[in-house]
XYZ file of C-alpha atoms in Angstrom:
771
model
C 21.109 23.691 19.481
C 20.280 21.606 16.415
C 22.673 19.150 14.856
C 22.663 17.804 11.338
C 22.450 14.027 11.327
C 24.477 12.080 8.720
C 22.583 12.092 5.421
C 20.534 8.951 4.906
C 20.763 7.154 1.547
C 18.082 8.423 -0.776
C 17.719 4.990 -2.325
C 17.985 1.613 -0.665
C 18.081 -0.359 -3.873
C 20.756 -3.089 -4.191
C 22.356 -1.048 -6.990
C 22.940 1.803 -4.507
C 24.044 -0.600 -1.774
C 26.556 -2.192 -4.129
C 27.869 1.315 -4.657
C 28.296 1.684 -0.899
C 30.162 -1.606 -0.687
C 32.409 -0.673 -3.617
C 33.336 2.735 -2.318
C 33.442 1.562 1.292
C 36.363 -0.697 0.362
C 38.624 2.322 -0.051
C 38.041 3.568 3.479
C 37.485 0.968 6.183
C 34.724 1.321 8.728
C 37.210 1.745 11.556
C 39.084 4.529 9.783
C 35.787 6.287 9.110
C 34.828 5.937 12.770
C 38.210 7.169 13.990
C 38.193 10.204 11.697
C 34.483 10.989 12.105
C 34.019 14.744 12.609
C 32.028 16.070 15.529
C 28.480 17.272 14.817
C 28.308 20.858 13.634
C 25.496 23.315 13.429
C 23.211 23.004 10.427
C 24.000 26.444 9.044
C 27.741 25.611 8.883
C 27.246 22.730 6.423
C 27.331 23.840 2.799
C 25.504 21.389 0.559
C 27.260 21.175 -2.840
C 25.187 22.146 -5.848
C 25.475 20.576 -9.281
C 24.527 22.102 -12.623
C 21.423 20.593 -14.195
C 21.427 19.687 -17.874
C 18.263 19.770 -19.929
C 17.916 17.597 -22.974
C 17.976 19.477 -26.272
C 15.475 18.823 -29.062
C 18.215 16.861 -30.811
C 18.713 14.702 -27.684
C 14.971 14.054 -27.399
C 14.708 13.128 -31.078
C 17.630 10.681 -30.842
C 16.699 9.085 -27.499
C 13.040 8.624 -28.445
C 14.084 6.072 -31.069
C 16.836 4.388 -28.971
C 16.377 1.114 -27.060
C 18.941 -0.843 -24.994
C 17.647 -4.335 -24.254
C 18.897 -7.659 -22.933
C 17.600 -11.148 -23.721
C 17.504 -13.265 -20.542
C 15.977 -16.590 -19.561
C 16.434 -20.041 -18.074
C 18.760 -22.499 -19.831
C 17.516 -23.696 -23.233
C 14.533 -21.335 -23.450
C 15.651 -20.076 -26.869
C 17.394 -16.749 -26.120
C 20.138 -17.090 -28.737
C 17.705 -18.538 -31.300
C 15.412 -15.551 -30.739
C 18.315 -13.099 -31.075
C 19.355 -14.807 -34.331
C 15.847 -14.178 -35.755
C 15.906 -10.562 -34.585
C 19.215 -9.997 -36.395
C 17.902 -11.669 -39.548
C 14.633 -9.724 -39.690
C 16.410 -6.424 -39.001
C 18.882 -7.117 -41.825
C 22.014 -7.470 -39.645
C 22.702 -10.998 -40.922
C 21.863 -12.549 -44.302
C 21.140 -16.119 -43.213
C 19.782 -17.913 -40.147
C 22.029 -20.449 -38.425
C 20.942 -22.641 -35.535
C 22.635 -22.886 -32.135
C 23.625 -26.491 -32.834
C 23.182 -26.499 -36.589
C 24.373 -29.143 -38.997
C 26.157 -26.544 -41.118
C 28.820 -26.102 -38.382
C 28.388 -22.328 -38.511
C 26.376 -21.750 -35.337
C 24.394 -18.746 -34.181
C 25.912 -15.294 -34.718
C 25.900 -14.369 -31.016
C 27.707 -17.601 -30.008
C 31.049 -16.603 -31.503
C 33.255 -18.697 -29.186
C 34.194 -22.163 -30.446
C 33.272 -23.719 -27.095
C 29.802 -22.139 -27.248
C 29.119 -23.677 -30.655
C 30.382 -27.089 -29.552
C 28.348 -27.244 -26.349
C 25.291 -25.404 -27.695
C 25.220 -22.990 -24.748
C 25.995 -19.297 -24.333
C 29.040 -18.710 -22.113
C 29.730 -15.010 -22.619
C 27.202 -12.250 -23.111
C 27.523 -10.723 -26.591
C 26.472 -7.244 -27.743
C 25.084 -6.184 -31.089
C 22.943 -3.438 -32.596
C 20.293 -3.226 -35.288
C 17.655 -0.937 -36.796
C 13.967 -1.848 -36.914
C 10.987 -0.173 -38.531
C 8.311 -0.755 -35.930
C 4.554 -0.676 -36.498
C 3.388 1.409 -33.545
C 0.046 0.469 -31.912
C -1.019 4.114 -31.558
C -0.685 4.828 -35.305
C -0.500 2.925 -38.570
C 2.773 4.505 -39.680
C 6.127 2.784 -39.203
C 8.989 4.453 -37.315
C 12.682 3.502 -37.412
C 14.297 2.548 -34.078
C 17.942 1.835 -33.152
C 18.225 -1.156 -30.807
C 21.280 -2.282 -28.834
C 20.923 -5.943 -27.820
C 22.903 -8.045 -25.336
C 22.337 -11.814 -25.493
C 23.066 -13.336 -22.074
C 23.819 -16.914 -20.872
C 21.106 -18.935 -19.168
C 23.322 -21.171 -17.031
C 23.620 -20.103 -13.391
C 27.410 -20.646 -13.511
C 27.674 -17.597 -15.781
C 25.288 -15.441 -13.769
C 27.788 -12.537 -13.646
C 27.293 -12.112 -17.408
C 23.564 -11.542 -16.846
C 24.302 -9.344 -13.827
C 26.541 -6.898 -15.653
C 24.358 -6.810 -18.762
C 21.243 -5.895 -16.786
C 23.271 -3.305 -14.851
C 23.654 -1.171 -17.998
C 20.407 -1.900 -19.867
C 17.153 0.065 -19.887
C 14.835 -2.866 -20.645
C 14.799 -6.618 -21.168
C 13.027 -9.475 -22.903
C 12.295 -12.297 -20.451
C 12.049 -15.464 -22.561
C 10.015 -18.382 -21.191
C 9.379 -21.862 -22.549
C 5.691 -22.479 -23.369
C 5.960 -25.980 -21.854
C 8.324 -25.554 -18.866
C 7.199 -22.031 -17.903
C 8.849 -20.290 -14.950
C 11.951 -22.298 -13.938
C 14.688 -21.822 -11.337
C 16.916 -19.563 -13.438
C 13.865 -17.549 -14.541
C 13.362 -16.619 -10.883
C 17.062 -15.678 -10.601
C 16.869 -13.469 -13.700
C 13.690 -11.858 -12.342
C 15.540 -11.062 -9.115
C 18.408 -9.492 -11.102
C 15.983 -7.367 -13.127
C 14.413 -6.092 -9.917
C 17.852 -5.384 -8.436
C 18.611 -2.935 -11.252
C 15.002 -1.757 -11.809
C 14.871 -3.071 -15.386
C 11.385 -3.143 -17.004
C 10.649 -6.245 -19.038
C 8.359 -7.631 -21.676
C 7.823 -11.402 -21.597
C 8.068 -13.638 -24.659
C 6.641 -17.151 -24.375
C 8.750 -19.092 -26.867
C 8.397 -22.637 -28.254
C 4.650 -22.293 -28.894
C 5.087 -25.010 -31.553
C 5.998 -27.678 -28.982
C 3.531 -30.388 -27.926
C 2.038 -29.463 -24.559
C 2.521 -25.703 -25.035
C 0.269 -23.865 -22.588
C 0.934 -20.108 -22.472
C -1.950 -19.414 -20.073
C -0.402 -21.622 -17.385
C 2.913 -19.782 -17.919
C 1.223 -16.353 -17.564
C -0.371 -17.566 -14.328
C 3.109 -18.614 -13.102
C 4.497 -15.144 -13.964
C 1.800 -13.578 -11.776
C 2.193 -15.935 -8.826
C 5.848 -17.026 -8.885
C 7.416 -13.783 -10.129
C 4.758 -11.650 -8.427
C 4.282 -9.144 -11.239
C 1.039 -8.304 -13.007
C 1.084 -9.811 -16.505
C -1.354 -10.389 -19.342
C -1.116 -11.569 -22.936
C -1.204 -8.883 -25.609
C -1.554 -11.636 -28.227
C -3.568 -14.811 -28.731
C -2.123 -17.668 -30.865
C -3.822 -18.696 -34.101
C -3.467 -22.472 -34.071
C -1.566 -24.458 -31.464
C 1.548 -26.642 -31.351
C 2.557 -27.724 -34.889
C -0.417 -25.834 -36.400
C 0.733 -22.425 -35.118
C 0.129 -19.968 -37.986
C 0.246 -16.535 -36.386
C -1.147 -14.396 -33.566
C -4.006 -11.995 -32.887
C -2.792 -8.578 -31.718
C -5.205 -7.747 -28.872
C -4.154 -4.086 -28.724
C -4.491 -3.220 -32.436
C -7.124 -5.966 -32.975
C -5.465 -7.456 -36.045
C -4.513 -10.980 -37.113
C -0.779 -11.200 -37.848
C 0.678 -14.029 -39.992
C 4.257 -14.911 -40.982
C 4.683 -15.916 -44.615
C 7.702 -16.763 -46.732
C 10.371 -19.433 -46.308
C 11.924 -17.787 -43.223
C 8.810 -15.960 -42.004
C 10.155 -12.634 -43.230
C 6.850 -11.484 -44.769
C 4.284 -10.081 -42.336
C 0.641 -10.248 -43.417
C -1.849 -8.286 -41.295
C -5.600 -8.739 -41.516
C -8.513 -6.966 -39.844
C -10.457 -10.224 -40.000
C -9.939 -12.304 -36.859
C -10.304 -16.076 -37.507
C -13.676 -17.325 -36.267
C -12.166 -20.136 -34.178
C -10.314 -17.666 -31.918
C -12.635 -14.623 -32.062
C -14.546 -15.246 -28.797
C -11.379 -16.342 -27.004
C -9.527 -13.213 -28.193
C -12.344 -10.969 -26.888
C -12.147 -12.713 -23.517
C -8.338 -12.281 -23.352
C -8.564 -8.606 -24.377
C -10.951 -8.019 -21.474
C -8.527 -9.863 -19.170
C -5.713 -7.562 -20.403
C -7.795 -4.482 -19.558
C -8.644 -5.871 -16.107
C -5.003 -6.636 -15.295
C -4.008 -3.115 -16.371
C -6.808 -1.606 -14.261
C -5.119 -3.042 -11.158
C -1.827 -1.202 -11.845
C -2.856 1.836 -13.917
C -5.113 4.530 -12.480
C -6.472 5.801 -15.808
C -7.606 2.366 -16.989
C -9.018 1.727 -13.502
C -11.142 4.880 -13.753
C -12.379 3.832 -17.200
C -13.412 0.422 -15.834
C -15.380 2.139 -13.051
C -17.065 4.424 -15.600
C -17.731 1.336 -17.783
C -15.833 2.865 -20.707
C -13.924 0.781 -23.257
C -10.362 2.122 -23.807
C -9.287 3.017 -27.335
C -6.237 1.410 -28.957
C -4.100 4.471 -28.113
C -5.293 4.565 -24.491
C -4.631 0.842 -24.072
C -1.125 1.062 -25.618
C -0.235 4.118 -23.494
C -1.400 2.328 -20.339
C 0.707 -0.774 -21.159
C 3.750 1.448 -21.695
C 3.178 3.422 -18.452
C 2.726 0.283 -16.357
C 5.705 -1.497 -17.976
C 8.126 1.431 -17.560
C 7.039 1.859 -13.924
C 7.865 -1.862 -13.275
C 4.266 -2.752 -12.371
C 3.342 -4.847 -15.399
C 4.788 -7.130 -18.060
C 3.042 -7.482 -21.439
C 3.296 -11.067 -22.682
C 4.018 -11.895 -26.333
C 3.712 -15.383 -27.854
C 5.545 -17.096 -30.673
C 8.113 -19.615 -31.833
C 11.597 -18.420 -32.749
C 12.644 -21.756 -34.262
C 9.538 -21.740 -36.515
C 10.029 -18.042 -37.418
C 6.617 -17.089 -36.038
C 5.605 -13.823 -34.302
C 9.131 -12.512 -33.679
C 8.487 -9.242 -35.566
C 5.396 -8.276 -33.487
C 7.501 -8.829 -30.352
C 10.119 -6.434 -31.792
C 7.329 -3.890 -32.303
C 6.485 -4.384 -28.624
C 10.111 -3.673 -27.618
C 9.902 -0.313 -29.397
C 6.386 0.485 -28.168
C 6.535 -0.505 -24.497
C 10.139 -0.512 -23.225
C 11.701 2.761 -21.988
C 14.099 5.102 -23.740
C 17.463 5.892 -22.066
C 15.984 9.213 -20.874
C 13.168 7.410 -19.002
C 15.559 5.347 -16.849
C 16.537 6.868 -13.500
C 20.351 6.990 -13.440
C 22.372 8.284 -10.488
C 26.054 8.644 -9.633
C 28.064 9.232 -6.466
C 30.397 12.176 -5.843
C 33.673 10.629 -4.652
C 34.599 13.813 -2.738
C 31.603 13.297 -0.414
C 30.973 10.596 2.234
C 29.608 7.280 0.981
C 26.196 7.982 2.533
C 25.779 11.289 0.670
C 22.703 11.594 -1.569
C 23.098 10.250 -5.115
C 23.336 12.724 -7.991
C 20.898 12.263 -10.900
C 22.394 12.105 -14.394
C 20.817 13.316 -17.632
C 21.548 11.699 -21.037
C 22.430 15.064 -22.596
C 25.137 15.112 -25.282
C 26.530 18.448 -24.012
C 26.804 17.346 -20.350
C 30.132 16.195 -18.796
C 31.003 12.620 -19.762
C 30.064 9.760 -17.407
C 30.548 6.205 -18.744
C 30.644 2.785 -17.072
C 32.979 -0.062 -18.102
C 30.796 -3.131 -17.540
C 32.673 -5.923 -19.331
C 36.268 -6.707 -20.289
C 37.402 -9.045 -23.018
C 40.802 -9.969 -24.413
C 40.573 -9.184 -28.130
C 42.921 -9.570 -31.076
C 44.177 -6.025 -30.520
C 44.463 -6.045 -26.718
C 41.926 -5.483 -23.966
C 38.471 -4.654 -25.269
C 36.392 -2.649 -22.783
C 32.606 -2.533 -23.197
C 31.209 0.846 -22.117
C 27.761 2.296 -21.536
C 27.735 6.087 -21.926
C 25.204 7.592 -19.512
C 25.957 11.275 -19.973
C 27.999 13.366 -22.400
C 29.765 12.295 -25.581
C 32.861 10.132 -26.071
C 34.976 10.833 -29.148
C 37.801 8.936 -30.796
C 41.127 10.558 -29.907
C 39.702 12.400 -26.864
C 41.024 12.060 -23.319
C 39.006 10.424 -20.560
C 39.766 10.043 -16.848
C 39.578 6.922 -14.725
C 37.367 7.913 -11.760
C 38.993 5.499 -9.278
C 42.668 6.186 -10.042
C 42.423 9.639 -11.632
C 44.570 8.384 -14.518
C 44.202 10.204 -17.847
C 43.895 7.946 -20.909
C 43.359 8.546 -24.613
C 40.613 6.794 -26.590
C 42.659 5.333 -29.483
C 39.831 3.367 -31.115
C 36.077 3.462 -30.662
C 33.904 0.613 -32.015
C 30.358 -0.706 -31.975
C 30.165 -4.452 -31.458
C 28.285 -6.964 -33.572
C 29.057 -10.158 -31.632
C 32.775 -10.675 -32.425
C 32.806 -8.170 -35.297
C 33.545 -4.450 -34.925
C 32.442 -1.305 -36.669
C 34.679 1.745 -36.202
C 32.933 4.973 -35.199
C 34.188 8.492 -34.451
C 31.943 9.316 -31.496
C 29.245 7.837 -29.285
C 26.436 9.685 -27.515
C 24.591 9.192 -24.203
C 22.415 6.105 -23.965
C 24.696 4.159 -26.315
C 26.805 1.030 -25.820
C 30.269 0.843 -27.393
C 33.698 -0.685 -26.876
C 37.165 0.876 -26.695
C 40.717 -0.484 -26.886
C 43.845 0.352 -24.942
C 42.274 1.269 -21.582
C 43.496 -0.477 -18.443
C 40.608 -0.825 -15.993
C 38.468 -3.307 -14.071
C 34.864 -4.325 -14.608
C 32.601 -1.739 -12.948
C 34.966 1.252 -13.254
C 33.676 4.712 -14.194
C 35.211 7.122 -16.713
C 34.630 10.885 -16.894
C 35.982 13.845 -18.865
C 37.839 15.111 -15.771
C 35.429 17.933 -14.949
C 33.482 15.946 -12.315
C 34.207 13.480 -9.501
C 31.282 11.221 -10.320
C 31.351 7.453 -10.025
C 28.655 4.948 -10.952
C 27.659 2.106 -8.645
C 29.133 -1.233 -9.664
C 27.232 -4.473 -10.175
C 26.485 -7.103 -7.528
C 29.121 -9.884 -7.515
C 28.145 -13.191 -5.850
C 30.718 -15.185 -3.883
C 32.170 -18.411 -5.386
C 30.813 -21.712 -4.081
C 33.302 -24.248 -5.438
C 37.098 -24.538 -5.775
C 39.588 -26.741 -7.633
C 43.324 -27.176 -7.330
C 44.988 -26.516 -10.694
C 48.372 -27.865 -11.773
C 49.967 -27.384 -15.224
C 51.149 -30.568 -16.941
C 54.946 -30.507 -17.265
C 56.943 -27.361 -16.631
C 54.949 -24.239 -15.755
C 54.993 -21.705 -18.590
C 54.337 -17.928 -18.409
C 51.057 -18.596 -20.231
C 49.691 -20.339 -17.097
C 49.744 -17.190 -14.960
C 48.917 -15.005 -17.975
C 45.698 -16.954 -18.616
C 44.655 -16.933 -14.954
C 45.283 -13.191 -14.640
C 43.245 -12.495 -17.755
C 40.284 -14.646 -16.673
C 40.350 -13.148 -13.175
C 40.259 -9.638 -14.631
C 37.430 -10.415 -17.056
C 35.223 -12.359 -14.633
C 34.770 -11.024 -11.061
C 33.278 -14.378 -9.933
C 36.442 -16.265 -10.956
C 39.001 -16.156 -8.110
C 42.591 -17.414 -7.957
C 44.869 -17.819 -4.943
C 47.809 -19.946 -3.833
C 47.214 -22.114 -0.759
C 49.701 -21.045 1.914
C 50.242 -24.608 3.165
C 50.033 -26.886 0.108
C 51.412 -24.195 -2.288
C 48.777 -25.331 -4.829
C 47.051 -22.889 -7.185
C 43.365 -22.838 -6.243
C 40.696 -21.541 -8.654
C 37.185 -20.763 -7.377
C 33.960 -20.144 -9.247
C 30.183 -20.488 -9.392
C 29.992 -24.161 -10.344
C 31.680 -27.184 -11.915
C 30.823 -26.074 -15.471
C 32.191 -22.567 -14.793
C 35.631 -23.909 -13.806
C 35.587 -26.640 -16.451
C 35.093 -23.992 -19.181
C 38.076 -21.960 -17.952
C 40.339 -25.034 -17.779
C 39.313 -25.895 -21.356
C 39.894 -22.284 -22.506
C 43.428 -22.419 -21.020
C 44.133 -25.478 -23.154
C 42.685 -24.013 -26.356
C 43.610 -20.336 -26.135
C 46.929 -20.532 -24.260
C 48.086 -24.093 -25.057
C 48.368 -24.853 -21.320
C 47.303 -28.381 -20.381
C 46.206 -28.590 -16.718
C 45.168 -31.291 -14.306
C 42.561 -30.512 -11.659
C 42.153 -31.874 -8.160
C 38.957 -32.978 -6.455
C 36.381 -30.151 -6.296
C 36.390 -28.374 -2.959
C 33.252 -26.952 -1.444
C 33.366 -23.395 -0.069
C 32.874 -24.342 3.584
C 32.723 -21.561 6.186
C 33.171 -21.366 9.949
C 30.854 -19.461 12.270
C 31.013 -18.891 16.057
C 27.894 -19.603 18.108
C 28.690 -17.975 21.489
C 29.948 -14.613 22.739
C 33.376 -14.568 24.434
C 35.354 -11.731 26.017
C 39.093 -11.345 25.400
C 41.970 -9.639 27.249
C 45.114 -10.182 25.218
C 48.614 -8.752 25.493
C 51.184 -9.084 22.736
C 54.788 -8.640 23.937
C 58.033 -9.253 22.124
C 61.462 -7.936 23.081
C 64.501 -8.570 20.923
C 66.905 -5.702 21.567
C 66.013 -2.102 20.805
C 62.380 -1.215 20.311
C 60.168 -4.243 20.892
C 56.484 -4.920 20.264
C 53.749 -4.222 22.788
C 49.962 -4.022 22.409
C 47.072 -4.855 24.717
C 43.488 -5.095 23.535
C 40.314 -5.790 25.536
C 36.786 -6.415 24.266
C 34.492 -9.191 23.131
C 33.680 -11.250 20.024
C 30.131 -12.373 19.259
C 28.113 -14.053 16.497
C 26.215 -11.754 14.124
C 23.461 -12.097 11.554
C 23.958 -10.881 7.980
C 23.127 -7.213 7.559
C 20.274 -7.164 5.003
C 21.323 -3.728 3.728
C 25.049 -4.232 3.173
C 25.020 -8.033 2.793
C 27.983 -8.290 5.228
C 28.229 -10.742 8.112
C 31.723 -9.806 9.343
C 31.930 -6.537 11.286
C 34.425 -4.581 13.383
C 33.220 -2.098 16.003
C 35.387 0.461 17.783
C 34.005 1.365 21.230
C 37.235 2.586 22.833
C 36.667 5.480 25.241
C 39.329 7.853 26.520
C 41.924 7.129 23.846
C 43.469 4.094 25.585
C 44.098 2.732 22.093
C 45.287 5.670 19.926
C 43.168 6.341 16.855
C 46.096 5.687 14.488
C 46.195 2.040 15.651
C 42.451 1.337 15.225
C 42.734 0.550 11.479
C 45.569 -1.884 12.258
C 43.303 -3.696 14.740
C 40.613 -3.988 12.079
C 43.111 -5.264 9.499
C 44.312 -7.876 11.976
C 40.733 -8.994 12.624
C 39.950 -9.326 8.902
C 43.220 -11.182 8.331
C 42.427 -13.618 11.154
C 38.974 -14.237 9.648
C 40.526 -15.480 6.405
C 41.324 -18.819 8.044
C 39.676 -20.242 11.132
C 41.517 -22.505 13.575
C 38.719 -25.106 13.721
C 38.960 -26.544 10.198
C 40.918 -23.915 8.245
C 37.951 -22.274 6.490
C 37.077 -18.542 6.331
C 35.170 -17.216 9.350
C 31.787 -15.539 8.781
C 28.962 -14.331 11.019
C 31.313 -12.682 13.528
C 31.537 -9.242 15.130
C 34.720 -7.998 16.842
C 34.129 -5.231 19.430
C 37.168 -3.354 20.789
C 36.408 -1.806 24.201
C 39.756 -0.956 25.768
C 43.496 -1.467 25.499
C 46.943 -0.185 26.345
C 49.854 1.184 24.363
C 53.555 1.655 25.098
C 55.150 4.945 24.135
C 58.137 3.253 22.469
C 57.197 -0.346 21.720
C 53.657 0.046 20.338
C 53.180 0.070 16.577
C 50.606 -0.847 13.930
C 52.293 -4.243 13.532
C 52.044 -4.923 17.285
C 48.308 -4.142 17.389
C 47.649 -6.168 14.237
C 49.445 -9.205 15.689
C 47.679 -8.707 19.036
C 44.285 -8.844 17.290
C 45.187 -12.026 15.394
C 46.443 -13.611 18.637
C 43.329 -12.564 20.592
C 40.937 -14.106 18.082
C 42.911 -17.345 17.856
C 43.184 -17.627 21.653
C 39.437 -17.448 22.337
C 38.080 -18.795 19.048
C 37.455 -22.399 20.147
C 35.688 -21.144 23.300
C 33.063 -19.619 20.984
C 32.025 -23.161 19.939
C 32.349 -22.555 16.191
C 30.504 -24.703 13.643
C 31.361 -25.498 10.033
C 28.830 -24.256 7.440
C 28.281 -25.744 3.990
C 26.630 -24.199 0.902
C 23.072 -25.360 0.280
C 21.915 -25.356 -3.344
C 18.429 -24.952 -4.749
C 18.194 -27.812 -7.281
C 15.542 -28.062 -9.984
C 15.133 -31.406 -11.765
C 12.961 -31.850 -14.882
C 12.330 -35.413 -16.078
C 9.593 -37.613 -17.613
C 6.786 -38.333 -15.124
C 7.503 -42.097 -15.202
C 10.831 -41.502 -13.383
C 9.386 -39.304 -10.599
C 9.878 -41.886 -7.844
C 13.483 -42.636 -8.872
C 14.413 -38.938 -9.062
C 12.911 -38.053 -5.662
C 14.528 -41.145 -4.156
C 17.914 -40.064 -5.565
C 17.536 -36.582 -4.062
C 16.578 -38.071 -0.681
C 19.711 -40.259 -0.777
C 21.736 -37.054 -1.119
C 20.056 -35.570 1.994
C 17.892 -33.338 -0.176
C 14.748 -31.650 1.129
C 11.951 -31.565 -1.466
C 10.536 -28.030 -1.463
C 8.092 -28.204 -4.372
C 7.052 -30.554 -7.142
C 4.791 -30.155 -10.142
C 3.494 -32.764 -12.572
C 2.308 -31.602 -16.015
C 1.156 -34.080 -18.630
C 4.153 -36.291 -19.414
C 6.893 -34.598 -17.343
C 7.418 -33.381 -13.817
C 9.569 -30.818 -12.008
C 11.046 -31.272 -8.536
C 12.688 -28.448 -6.588
C 14.884 -29.469 -3.661
C 17.467 -28.010 -1.318
C 20.632 -30.132 -1.299
C 24.108 -29.575 0.155
C 26.627 -28.846 -2.622
C 28.996 -31.408 -1.094
C 26.423 -34.120 -1.883
C 25.796 -32.985 -5.471
C 29.080 -34.109 -7.061
C 28.462 -36.756 -9.717
C 24.708 -36.088 -9.759
C 24.574 -35.431 -13.504
C 25.755 -38.996 -14.262
C 23.431 -40.464 -11.624
C 20.442 -38.554 -13.030
C 21.261 -39.680 -16.562
C 21.344 -43.292 -15.442
C 18.124 -42.988 -13.446
C 16.129 -41.338 -16.242
C 17.645 -43.106 -19.306
C 19.338 -39.850 -20.268
C 16.054 -37.888 -20.404
C 16.363 -35.882 -17.167
C 18.101 -32.549 -16.700
C 18.824 -30.381 -13.676
C 20.050 -26.932 -12.727
C 21.162 -25.604 -9.373
C 21.779 -22.257 -7.748
C 23.396 -21.227 -4.459
C 20.819 -20.508 -1.732
C 22.558 -20.158 1.655
C 25.097 -21.656 4.083
C 23.904 -24.031 6.850
C 25.748 -26.034 9.570
C 27.062 -29.432 8.495
C 26.134 -32.644 10.296
C 28.213 -33.352 13.460
C 30.024 -36.359 11.964
C 30.918 -34.334 8.839
C 32.303 -31.540 11.029
C 34.429 -34.068 12.950
C 35.844 -35.449 9.682
C 36.700 -31.955 8.421
C 38.335 -30.953 11.718
C 40.381 -34.192 11.871
C 41.494 -33.791 8.251
C 42.597 -30.215 8.952
C 44.615 -31.268 12.028
C 46.410 -33.960 10.016
C 47.382 -31.409 7.384
C 49.012 -29.095 9.941
C 52.776 -29.219 10.582
C 53.740 -31.062 13.759
C 54.678 -27.792 15.520
C 51.175 -26.332 15.113
C 49.171 -29.359 16.293
C-alpha cells in the first residue's frame, strides 16, 4: 500500500517561510499534531484545481510599460536626492529642493517635519511618474509609467525597506563612489535576495574627491557576490565630471542646462576615454558571458554582440537575478540621472515577469503555493504593505497583484473574512494624493477607511488566497516611557497608532514595575517616536535608561515529572506531565528557537489538553526565573502524563506546565545572552588608532578594516550593552569627523560577572515572598 506524504513546500525562499510563520500562528504546532489525520491512500486525495488566467493583449500592452521600483542604499548615499532629480526630470515637480536645503523646503519625498530637520528619511514614501525612455535596442523613445518608493537608509527603520521590497518588482541600489559597499548596503542586498528583487546599481557622488567606481564595482562582485559590470564610463572625474559614455549604445551622453535637464548625445567618443571605454565594454561582455549562455556562446565563437543582443542579455541576466548593470553619475550635480532612468525601463522587469504566489487558506500551511497572474479580469488579490495615519483616517498602501480594484466596490479581508467598501482610492505622490476610480494589477495605490494590519491580504470574496507577509526582525532595545503630568488619552492613542503602523515597534506594561515599556530597533528609532508623540499628540514623555534585549538560554537537558494538585471544595485541579526539556539550535528554515513536541503515546494526556500544555510552555518562556528575561533556545518534549476524570482541565495542564518548567529550570544551568551588533565606523585615517582603541575598550572584536586614501573603515562586533554613549565618544575622538552605523547580528552569552550582576539585580527587584 502506498501512502501520500505531506506535500513539501515548493519554494524555500524566506518570503514563503514568512508565510508559513504568519499562517502557522493561527494554528499551533501542537494542535496540528493532535488533529493530524492518518495517512490515506493516494487515490483518495483530491488535489484542488484553480482556474488559470491568461493575460489579454490589453494587459500585455499596459504591463510592458509599467515599472515598480524602490530606491535603497546605505545612510547618506543620496537616495532621496536621486529621487528628487527623477521627479524633476519626469515633470512631477517644478523645482529641485535639497534634503537639507537653505530654502527650508526640503526634498519632496521627505514630507515629515522631523525628516527635513534631521536630513534623514524616516518613512518610506511612494510616488509615480511617467518617463519617455530611449531604449538601447532602438532609437525611438517609449513612454513608461514608474511607481517609485524612496526608502530610509538607517538600520533603525529597516522595516520600511523590508515592506517596500516585499511589493516591488525591481530596485535601484545606490552606492557612494567613495565609500562603496557599506554595512547597510549588505543588509539591503540581503533584503533584495529575500524577496527575489532584481536590481540595477547606481554609483552616486562621482563628483566627490576620491571617487573610484571601479573599486566599488569590485566590492559589488566580492562583497555582495553578484556579477556586475559598468554599462557606462565617466567623461571627466571628480569636479570635472561632464557626462558618461554609454557602452551599450556606444554614445557619449552629456547633461546641459542649469539643472541638467537637456540631454545631448554624440556618436563621437572623447579621445581621452576612447581606449578605456573599449576595454570596459569588453569587460561588460565577459561578465555577461559568465551568467548568460547566449553571450557565452558568442565569446566562444569569437563573435562581437550587436547592441540589441547586448541589451537583451543584460535584461535577461538582470531579471534572472544573476547580474547587476552599474550606472554612474552624480545626483547633486544633475549628471547622468536620465540615462539611469532609461536603464530602469530597459533592464528591470515588468509586473508580469515577477513570480508571484499566494496560499490557499483552506489548505494546510505546507500545501503548494498558487501562482498569480496580473490579469485585470482575474479575481482580486491585493496586499496591504504599509499603514499611515492620514488627515482623513487610516491610509492603507496596497499593491494589487491580480484583478482590478474599483472605488465603491466591496473587498474582503482574507484573515477575518470581513467585507469592507472602498470609499476612496488614491495614488500617492509623497504626502499628496490623486483620486482615481480604479486600479489595475501591478499597480500601487492607497485606500481610506479599511481597518487592517500591515501584511494583510484583500480579495473580492471569490477565492481564499492570502499573500505571504514580510519578514519582521525582533527589537533589540527597550525604554521605559512615562508621560509628564497626568496621563491623557493621547498617550495610549499615540502608542497604539505607532504599534499598528510599525511591526518592529512593540509596547507592553511591565507586570512588576507597572511601567510602560517601548521596544524597537535602536536608540534613534525610539527617540523618533518619543519626539513624534510630543509633536503630533502634544504628549511630553520622559524616558528611562535604555534596556538591552537580554535573553536566557538553557545549556543542559533535564527530565521533569510534575504534578499539579489543588483542592478547594467541589471540582479541584489535577494534572500530571512527564517529559524532558533540552537546549535547541535555531531552525534555519522557520527561524524559531523555541519548540514544543508532543510525543505522548496511548492517550495518557487527552488530545484536548495538548494545546493547553503548549500555551503554558510558551507563557513560561516569556520570563525566565534566572534573571527575568525571555527564554530562547529551548525545546519542551511531553512524553507522558495523567488526567483525572473530574479535576483535570485546560487550566490545570497549563499551570502544571508552567510549574514544571520553573521547577527544573535552574538545573538546566541557563545562561544570559546579550545582543551583539555589527558596527561600522568611518573616520579620517589619522584617527585610526584612537577609533580601534575605543572599540577595544568596549570589548569589540575587529572583524575587518580598510584604509583608502584619507579615510578608513573599521567593522567590529560589539555588545549592544557596551555601545551606549558611543556617538559622543566617537565625536570627541575624531573631532566630530567620524560616523558609525550598527546592525543586530546575533545573541551571545554575557561574561560571568555581568550575568551575576543581572541575576542579583533581578533577585532584589522581586517581592520578599518570591525570593
